[in-house]
């Protein structure tokens, strides 16, 4: 499936938001529930639920985001060591507003259908 530059941008933004949410949830679990088996709350988004179940979801999303950045920038690669800075430089308020989100938990309302089509 061939994506336009706008579709690449939109998919990457949604994955960045999803990455941030998954990362926050995993950090929360590691900090508060270290050594305790805890079930994830079910969201309205099956894909988010599946990602929360995966041990390597952050790495998977990171790889996808880096690959999309490479596609977007015409082959100029985003190094894994630059990834955190790239994530921190995002305008979160603008991204949330663009996708009709008020809080990070609204990630379950993102349409990630395009990602499923690519997989």
Short mmCIF file of N, CA, C and O in Angstrom, two decimals:
data_model
loop_
_atom_site.label_atom_id
_atom_site.label_comp_id
_atom_site.label_asym_id
_atom_site.label_seq_id
_atom_site.Cartn_x
_atom_site.Cartn_y
_atom_site.Cartn_z
N UNK A 1 0.85 -1.18 0.00
CA UNK A 1 0.00 0.00 0.00
C UNK A 1 0.90 1.24 0.00
O UNK A 1 1.78 1.39 0.84
N UNK A 2 0.67 2.12 -0.93
CA UNK A 2 1.43 3.36 -1.06
C UNK A 2 0.72 4.47 -0.29
O UNK A 2 -0.47 4.69 -0.47
N UNK A 3 1.46 5.15 0.57
CA UNK A 3 0.89 6.22 1.38
C UNK A 3 1.33 7.58 0.84
O UNK A 3 2.46 7.74 0.41
N UNK A 4 0.43 8.55 0.94
CA UNK A 4 0.80 9.92 0.58
C UNK A 4 1.56 10.53 1.75
O UNK A 4 1.55 10.00 2.86
N UNK A 5 2.19 11.66 1.49
CA UNK A 5 2.95 12.35 2.54
C UNK A 5 2.04 12.73 3.71
O UNK A 5 2.43 12.62 4.87
N UNK A 6 0.80 13.16 3.40
CA UNK A 6 -0.15 13.51 4.47
C UNK A 6 -0.56 12.29 5.29
O UNK A 6 -0.70 12.38 6.51
N UNK A 7 -0.77 11.16 4.62
CA UNK A 7 -1.13 9.93 5.33
C UNK A 7 0.02 9.46 6.22
O UNK A 7 -0.22 9.00 7.35
N UNK A 8 1.23 9.59 5.73
CA UNK A 8 2.41 9.23 6.53
C UNK A 8 2.47 10.11 7.77
O UNK A 8 2.67 9.62 8.89
N UNK A 9 2.27 11.41 7.59
CA UNK A 9 2.30 12.36 8.70
C UNK A 9 1.21 12.04 9.73
O UNK A 9 1.47 12.00 10.93
N UNK A 10 0.00 11.78 9.25
CA UNK A 10 -1.11 11.48 10.15
C UNK A 10 -0.87 10.18 10.91
O UNK A 10 -1.07 10.12 12.13
N UNK A 11 -0.42 9.15 10.22
CA UNK A 11 -0.15 7.88 10.88
C UNK A 11 0.96 8.04 11.92
O UNK A 11 0.86 7.53 13.04
N UNK A 12 2.01 8.77 11.56
CA UNK A 12 3.10 8.98 12.50
C UNK A 12 2.62 9.74 13.74
O UNK A 12 2.97 9.37 14.86
N UNK A 13 1.83 10.76 13.56
CA UNK A 13 1.32 11.52 14.71
C UNK A 13 0.48 10.64 15.62
O UNK A 13 0.62 10.68 16.85
N UNK A 14 -0.36 9.81 15.04
CA UNK A 14 -1.19 8.91 15.85
C UNK A 14 -0.33 7.89 16.59
O UNK A 14 -0.60 7.56 17.75
N UNK A 15 0.73 7.42 15.93
CA UNK A 15 1.62 6.47 16.59
C UNK A 15 2.43 7.14 17.69
O UNK A 15 2.70 6.52 18.72
N UNK A 16 2.79 8.39 17.50
CA UNK A 16 3.51 9.14 18.54
C UNK A 16 2.62 9.29 19.77
O UNK A 16 3.07 9.06 20.90
N UNK A 17 1.37 9.64 19.56
CA UNK A 17 0.42 9.76 20.68
C UNK A 17 0.26 8.41 21.36
O UNK A 17 0.27 8.31 22.60
N UNK A 18 0.11 7.36 20.58
CA UNK A 18 -0.06 6.01 21.12
C UNK A 18 1.19 5.58 21.88
O UNK A 18 1.09 5.01 22.97
N UNK A 19 2.35 5.85 21.30
CA UNK A 19 3.62 5.52 21.97
C UNK A 19 3.69 6.19 23.34
O UNK A 19 4.04 5.55 24.34
N UNK A 20 3.37 7.47 23.37
CA UNK A 20 3.44 8.22 24.63
C UNK A 20 2.49 7.61 25.67
O UNK A 20 2.85 7.46 26.83
N UNK A 21 1.29 7.26 25.25
CA UNK A 21 0.31 6.67 26.15
C UNK A 21 0.80 5.31 26.68
O UNK A 21 0.77 5.06 27.89
N UNK A 22 1.26 4.45 25.77
CA UNK A 22 1.73 3.12 26.17
C UNK A 22 2.94 3.25 27.10
O UNK A 22 3.04 2.56 28.12
N UNK A 23 3.84 4.15 26.78
CA UNK A 23 5.02 4.39 27.60
C UNK A 23 4.63 4.84 29.01
O UNK A 23 5.18 4.36 30.00
N UNK A 24 3.67 5.75 29.09
CA UNK A 24 3.21 6.23 30.40
C UNK A 24 2.56 5.11 31.19
O UNK A 24 2.80 4.98 32.40
N UNK A 25 1.75 4.30 30.53
CA UNK A 25 1.08 3.20 31.22
C UNK A 25 2.10 2.19 31.74
O UNK A 25 1.99 1.71 32.87
N UNK A 26 3.10 1.87 30.91
CA UNK A 26 4.13 0.91 31.33
C UNK A 26 4.97 1.46 32.47
O UNK A 26 5.33 0.73 33.39
N UNK A 27 5.31 2.75 32.41
CA UNK A 27 6.07 3.38 33.49
C UNK A 27 5.26 3.35 34.78
O UNK A 27 5.79 3.03 35.85
N UNK A 28 3.98 3.64 34.68
CA UNK A 28 3.10 3.61 35.84
C UNK A 28 3.07 2.21 36.45
O UNK A 28 3.22 2.05 37.66
N UNK A 29 2.92 1.19 35.60
CA UNK A 29 2.88 -0.19 36.10
C UNK A 29 4.20 -0.58 36.75
O UNK A 29 4.22 -1.22 37.79
N UNK A 30 5.32 -0.21 36.12
CA UNK A 30 6.64 -0.56 36.68
C UNK A 30 6.87 0.13 38.03
O UNK A 30 7.45 -0.45 38.94
N UNK A 31 6.41 1.35 38.16
CA UNK A 31 6.64 2.10 39.38
C UNK A 31 5.73 1.64 40.52
O UNK A 31 6.19 1.40 41.63
N UNK A 32 4.43 1.53 40.24
CA UNK A 32 3.48 1.24 41.31
C UNK A 32 3.21 -0.24 41.53
O UNK A 32 2.82 -0.64 42.62
N UNK A 33 3.38 -1.05 40.48
CA UNK A 33 2.99 -2.45 40.59
C UNK A 33 4.14 -3.40 40.33
O UNK A 33 3.93 -4.53 39.90
N UNK A 34 5.36 -2.97 40.63
CA UNK A 34 6.53 -3.82 40.40
C UNK A 34 6.39 -5.12 41.17
O UNK A 34 6.18 -5.13 42.39
N UNK A 35 6.46 -6.24 40.44
CA UNK A 35 6.38 -7.55 41.06
C UNK A 35 4.97 -8.05 41.30
O UNK A 35 4.77 -9.16 41.80
N UNK A 36 3.98 -7.26 40.94
CA UNK A 36 2.58 -7.66 41.13
C UNK A 36 1.95 -7.82 39.75
O UNK A 36 2.10 -6.97 38.88
N UNK A 37 1.23 -8.91 39.55
CA UNK A 37 0.52 -9.14 38.28
C UNK A 37 -0.78 -8.34 38.30
O UNK A 37 -1.63 -8.53 39.16
N UNK A 38 -0.91 -7.42 37.34
CA UNK A 38 -2.07 -6.56 37.27
C UNK A 38 -2.69 -6.67 35.89
O UNK A 38 -1.99 -6.67 34.89
N UNK A 39 -4.01 -6.81 35.85
CA UNK A 39 -4.70 -6.84 34.56
C UNK A 39 -4.92 -5.42 34.07
O UNK A 39 -5.20 -4.51 34.85
N UNK A 40 -4.81 -5.26 32.74
CA UNK A 40 -5.06 -3.95 32.14
C UNK A 40 -6.56 -3.69 32.08
O UNK A 40 -7.34 -4.61 31.87
N UNK A 41 -6.94 -2.43 32.30
CA UNK A 41 -8.32 -2.04 32.08
C UNK A 41 -8.60 -2.14 30.60
O UNK A 41 -7.76 -1.81 29.77
N UNK A 42 -9.78 -2.59 30.25
CA UNK A 42 -10.15 -2.70 28.85
C UNK A 42 -10.59 -1.33 28.35
O UNK A 42 -11.37 -0.64 28.99
N UNK A 43 -10.06 -0.94 27.20
CA UNK A 43 -10.46 0.32 26.59
C UNK A 43 -11.46 0.03 25.48
O UNK A 43 -11.85 -1.11 25.25
N UNK A 44 -11.85 1.07 24.78
CA UNK A 44 -12.77 0.92 23.65
C UNK A 44 -12.02 0.63 22.36
O UNK A 44 -12.63 0.52 21.31
N UNK A 45 -10.71 0.52 22.43
CA UNK A 45 -9.89 0.32 21.24
C UNK A 45 -9.12 -0.98 21.39
O UNK A 45 -8.21 -1.10 22.22
N UNK A 46 -9.47 -1.97 20.57
CA UNK A 46 -8.86 -3.29 20.67
C UNK A 46 -7.35 -3.24 20.42
O UNK A 46 -6.59 -3.96 21.06
N UNK A 47 -6.92 -2.37 19.52
CA UNK A 47 -5.50 -2.27 19.21
C UNK A 47 -4.71 -1.76 20.42
O UNK A 47 -3.63 -2.26 20.71
N UNK A 48 -5.24 -0.77 21.12
CA UNK A 48 -4.58 -0.26 22.33
C UNK A 48 -4.49 -1.36 23.37
O UNK A 48 -3.45 -1.53 24.01
N UNK A 49 -5.56 -2.14 23.53
CA UNK A 49 -5.54 -3.25 24.48
C UNK A 49 -4.45 -4.26 24.14
O UNK A 49 -3.72 -4.72 25.02
N UNK A 50 -4.33 -4.59 22.86
CA UNK A 50 -3.30 -5.55 22.42
C UNK A 50 -1.90 -4.99 22.68
O UNK A 50 -1.01 -5.71 23.12
N UNK A 51 -1.71 -3.71 22.40
CA UNK A 51 -0.40 -3.09 22.64
C UNK A 51 -0.05 -3.09 24.11
O UNK A 51 1.11 -3.30 24.48
N UNK A 52 -1.03 -2.85 24.96
CA UNK A 52 -0.78 -2.85 26.41
C UNK A 52 -0.39 -4.25 26.91
O UNK A 52 0.32 -4.38 27.90
N UNK A 53 -0.84 -5.28 26.21
CA UNK A 53 -0.52 -6.65 26.60
C UNK A 53 0.90 -7.05 26.17
O UNK A 53 1.51 -7.92 26.78
N UNK A 54 1.41 -6.42 25.10
CA UNK A 54 2.73 -6.77 24.58
C UNK A 54 3.85 -6.26 25.49
O UNK A 54 3.79 -5.13 25.97
N UNK A 55 4.86 -7.07 25.67
CA UNK A 55 6.02 -6.65 26.46
C UNK A 55 6.89 -5.65 25.71
O UNK A 55 7.55 -4.82 26.33
N UNK A 56 6.90 -5.76 24.38
CA UNK A 56 7.78 -4.90 23.58
C UNK A 56 7.02 -3.88 22.74
O UNK A 56 7.50 -3.44 21.70
N UNK A 57 5.85 -3.46 23.20
CA UNK A 57 5.03 -2.53 22.44
C UNK A 57 5.74 -1.19 22.20
O UNK A 57 5.65 -0.63 21.11
N UNK A 58 6.47 -0.72 23.19
CA UNK A 58 7.18 0.56 23.03
C UNK A 58 8.21 0.46 21.91
O UNK A 58 8.33 1.37 21.10
N UNK A 59 8.96 -0.64 21.88
CA UNK A 59 9.97 -0.83 20.84
C UNK A 59 9.33 -0.97 19.46
O UNK A 59 9.85 -0.45 18.48
N UNK A 60 8.21 -1.67 19.40
CA UNK A 60 7.48 -1.83 18.14
C UNK A 60 7.03 -0.48 17.61
O UNK A 60 7.25 -0.14 16.45
N UNK A 61 6.41 0.31 18.47
CA UNK A 61 5.93 1.64 18.07
C UNK A 61 7.09 2.56 17.72
O UNK A 61 7.02 3.32 16.74
N UNK A 62 8.16 2.48 18.48
CA UNK A 62 9.35 3.28 18.20
C UNK A 62 9.89 2.98 16.81
O UNK A 62 10.20 3.89 16.04
N UNK A 63 9.99 1.70 16.47
CA UNK A 63 10.48 1.30 15.15
C UNK A 63 9.57 1.83 14.04
O UNK A 63 10.06 2.31 13.01
N UNK A 64 8.28 1.74 14.25
CA UNK A 64 7.32 2.24 13.25
C UNK A 64 7.45 3.75 13.07
O UNK A 64 7.44 4.26 11.94
N UNK A 65 7.58 4.47 14.16
CA UNK A 65 7.71 5.93 14.11
C UNK A 65 8.99 6.32 13.39
O UNK A 65 8.98 7.23 12.55
N UNK A 66 10.09 5.64 13.68
CA UNK A 66 11.37 5.93 13.03
C UNK A 66 11.27 5.63 11.54
O UNK A 66 11.73 6.42 10.71
N UNK A 67 10.64 4.52 11.18
CA UNK A 67 10.49 4.17 9.76
C UNK A 67 9.63 5.20 9.03
O UNK A 67 9.95 5.60 7.91
N UNK A 68 8.57 5.66 9.66
CA UNK A 68 7.73 6.69 9.03
C UNK A 68 8.47 8.01 8.89
O UNK A 68 8.32 8.71 7.89
N UNK A 69 9.31 8.34 9.86
CA UNK A 69 10.12 9.56 9.77
C UNK A 69 11.10 9.45 8.61
O UNK A 69 11.32 10.42 7.88
N UNK A 70 11.66 8.27 8.42
CA UNK A 70 12.56 8.03 7.29
C UNK A 70 11.81 8.22 5.96
O UNK A 70 12.34 8.82 5.03
N UNK A 71 10.59 7.70 5.88
CA UNK A 71 9.78 7.85 4.67
C UNK A 71 9.45 9.32 4.42
O UNK A 71 9.46 9.79 3.29
N UNK A 72 9.15 10.02 5.49
CA UNK A 72 8.75 11.42 5.41
C UNK A 72 9.91 12.32 4.99
O UNK A 72 9.73 13.26 4.23
N UNK A 73 11.09 12.02 5.49
CA UNK A 73 12.23 12.89 5.25
C UNK A 73 13.07 12.46 4.05
O UNK A 73 14.17 12.96 3.87
N UNK A 74 12.58 11.53 3.27
CA UNK A 74 13.28 11.12 2.07
C UNK A 74 14.56 10.35 2.33
O UNK A 74 15.53 10.50 1.60
N UNK A 75 14.57 9.54 3.36
CA UNK A 75 15.72 8.69 3.61
C UNK A 75 16.68 9.20 4.66
O UNK A 75 17.61 8.50 5.04
N UNK A 76 16.51 10.44 5.13
CA UNK A 76 17.36 10.92 6.23
C UNK A 76 16.89 10.23 7.50
O UNK A 76 15.79 10.47 7.98
N UNK A 77 17.72 9.37 8.00
CA UNK A 77 17.31 8.49 9.08
C UNK A 77 17.32 9.20 10.43
O UNK A 77 18.20 9.98 10.74
N UNK A 78 16.29 8.90 11.23
CA UNK A 78 16.22 9.32 12.61
C UNK A 78 16.90 8.23 13.42
O UNK A 78 16.48 7.07 13.41
N UNK A 79 17.99 8.57 14.07
CA UNK A 79 18.74 7.59 14.84
C UNK A 79 17.99 7.23 16.12
O UNK A 79 17.34 8.10 16.73
N UNK A 80 18.05 5.98 16.54
CA UNK A 80 17.39 5.59 17.78
C UNK A 80 17.82 6.45 18.98
O UNK A 80 17.03 6.71 19.87
N UNK A 81 19.07 6.91 18.97
CA UNK A 81 19.56 7.75 20.07
C UNK A 81 18.89 9.13 20.07
O UNK A 81 18.88 9.82 21.08
N UNK A 82 18.35 9.55 18.93
CA UNK A 82 17.67 10.84 18.82
C UNK A 82 16.17 10.74 19.06
O UNK A 82 15.47 11.74 19.06
N UNK A 83 15.69 9.52 19.27
CA UNK A 83 14.25 9.29 19.35
C UNK A 83 13.59 10.03 20.51
O UNK A 83 12.56 10.67 20.32
N UNK A 84 14.16 9.94 21.71
CA UNK A 84 13.55 10.59 22.86
C UNK A 84 13.45 12.10 22.67
O UNK A 84 12.45 12.71 23.03
N UNK A 85 14.49 12.69 22.11
CA UNK A 85 14.45 14.12 21.83
C UNK A 85 13.35 14.44 20.81
O UNK A 85 12.63 15.42 20.96
N UNK A 86 13.23 13.59 19.80
CA UNK A 86 12.18 13.75 18.80
C UNK A 86 10.80 13.72 19.45
O UNK A 86 9.94 14.56 19.17
N UNK A 87 10.58 12.78 20.35
CA UNK A 87 9.29 12.65 21.05
C UNK A 87 9.06 13.87 21.95
O UNK A 87 7.97 14.43 21.98
N UNK A 88 10.09 14.31 22.66
CA UNK A 88 9.95 15.44 23.57
C UNK A 88 9.67 16.74 22.83
O UNK A 88 9.06 17.65 23.39
N UNK A 89 10.10 16.84 21.58
CA UNK A 89 9.91 18.06 20.80
C UNK A 89 8.54 18.17 20.15
O UNK A 89 8.27 19.14 19.44
N UNK A 90 7.68 17.20 20.39
CA UNK A 90 6.33 17.24 19.80
C UNK A 90 5.49 18.28 20.52
O UNK A 90 5.63 18.49 21.73
N UNK A 91 4.62 18.93 19.79
CA UNK A 91 3.68 19.88 20.37
C UNK A 91 2.43 19.09 20.77
O UNK A 91 1.51 18.89 19.98
N UNK A 92 2.42 18.62 22.02
CA UNK A 92 1.36 17.73 22.48
C UNK A 92 0.00 18.40 22.47
O UNK A 92 -1.00 17.77 22.11
N UNK A 93 -0.07 19.67 22.85
CA UNK A 93 -1.35 20.37 22.83
C UNK A 93 -1.92 20.42 21.42
O UNK A 93 -3.11 20.19 21.22
N UNK A 94 -1.06 20.70 20.44
CA UNK A 94 -1.51 20.78 19.06
C UNK A 94 -1.96 19.40 18.57
O UNK A 94 -2.98 19.27 17.90
N UNK A 95 -1.21 18.35 18.90
CA UNK A 95 -1.58 17.00 18.49
C UNK A 95 -2.91 16.57 19.11
O UNK A 95 -3.77 16.02 18.43
N UNK A 96 -3.07 16.82 20.40
CA UNK A 96 -4.32 16.46 21.07
C UNK A 96 -5.49 17.21 20.45
O UNK A 96 -6.55 16.64 20.20
N UNK A 97 -5.31 18.47 20.20
CA UNK A 97 -6.37 19.29 19.61
C UNK A 97 -6.71 18.80 18.20
O UNK A 97 -7.88 18.68 17.84
N UNK A 98 -5.69 18.49 17.42
CA UNK A 98 -5.88 18.04 16.03
C UNK A 98 -6.73 16.78 15.97
O UNK A 98 -7.54 16.61 15.07
N UNK A 99 -6.55 15.88 16.93
CA UNK A 99 -7.27 14.61 16.92
C UNK A 99 -8.43 14.56 17.92
O UNK A 99 -8.93 13.49 18.25
N UNK A 100 -8.85 15.72 18.41
CA UNK A 100 -10.02 15.81 19.27
C UNK A 100 -9.84 15.16 20.62
O UNK A 100 -10.80 14.63 21.19
N UNK A 101 -8.64 15.22 21.17
CA UNK A 101 -8.35 14.60 22.46
C UNK A 101 -8.25 15.67 23.55
O UNK A 101 -7.76 16.76 23.29
N UNK A 102 -8.72 15.33 24.72
CA UNK A 102 -8.59 16.24 25.85
C UNK A 102 -7.50 15.74 26.81
O UNK A 102 -6.81 16.52 27.42
N UNK A 103 -7.38 14.42 26.95
CA UNK A 103 -6.39 13.82 27.83
C UNK A 103 -5.71 12.67 27.09
O UNK A 103 -6.23 12.17 26.08
N UNK A 104 -4.57 12.21 27.59
CA UNK A 104 -3.91 11.07 26.95
C UNK A 104 -4.78 9.81 26.88
O UNK A 104 -4.64 8.99 25.98
N UNK A 105 -5.70 9.66 27.81
CA UNK A 105 -6.59 8.49 27.81
C UNK A 105 -7.53 8.47 26.61
O UNK A 105 -8.08 7.43 26.28
N UNK A 106 -7.69 9.60 25.94
CA UNK A 106 -8.52 9.65 24.75
C UNK A 106 -7.87 8.96 23.56
O UNK A 106 -8.44 8.91 22.48
N UNK A 107 -6.68 8.40 23.77
CA UNK A 107 -5.99 7.67 22.71
C UNK A 107 -6.86 6.54 22.17
O UNK A 107 -6.76 6.17 21.01
N UNK A 108 -7.73 6.02 23.02
CA UNK A 108 -8.60 4.93 22.58
C UNK A 108 -9.57 5.37 21.49
O UNK A 108 -10.13 4.54 20.79
N UNK A 109 -9.74 6.67 21.31
CA UNK A 109 -10.64 7.18 20.28
C UNK A 109 -9.94 7.41 18.94
O UNK A 109 -10.60 7.75 17.96
N UNK A 110 -8.61 7.24 18.90
CA UNK A 110 -7.88 7.42 17.65
C UNK A 110 -8.24 6.31 16.68
O UNK A 110 -8.36 5.14 17.05
N UNK A 111 -8.39 6.68 15.42
CA UNK A 111 -8.64 5.71 14.37
C UNK A 111 -7.29 5.20 13.87
O UNK A 111 -6.57 5.91 13.18
N UNK A 112 -6.96 3.98 14.23
CA UNK A 112 -5.69 3.38 13.83
C UNK A 112 -5.89 2.35 12.73
O UNK A 112 -5.06 1.47 12.52
N UNK A 113 -6.98 2.49 12.00
CA UNK A 113 -7.32 1.56 10.92
C UNK A 113 -6.24 1.51 9.85
O UNK A 113 -5.94 0.46 9.31
N UNK A 114 -5.63 2.67 9.55
CA UNK A 114 -4.58 2.73 8.53
C UNK A 114 -3.39 1.85 8.92
O UNK A 114 -2.80 1.19 8.08
N UNK A 115 -3.06 1.83 10.18
CA UNK A 115 -1.96 0.99 10.66
C UNK A 115 -2.29 -0.48 10.46
O UNK A 115 -1.46 -1.26 10.01
N UNK A 116 -3.52 -0.87 10.78
CA UNK A 116 -3.92 -2.25 10.62
C UNK A 116 -3.87 -2.68 9.15
O UNK A 116 -3.50 -3.81 8.84
N UNK A 117 -4.20 -1.77 8.25
CA UNK A 117 -4.13 -2.08 6.82
C UNK A 117 -2.69 -2.31 6.38
O UNK A 117 -2.45 -3.14 5.50
N UNK A 118 -1.75 -1.60 6.98
CA UNK A 118 -0.35 -1.75 6.60
C UNK A 118 0.26 -3.04 7.12
O UNK A 118 1.20 -3.57 6.53
N UNK A 119 -0.27 -3.53 8.23
CA UNK A 119 0.28 -4.76 8.84
C UNK A 119 -0.23 -5.94 8.13
O UNK A 119 -0.39 -6.55 7.42
#
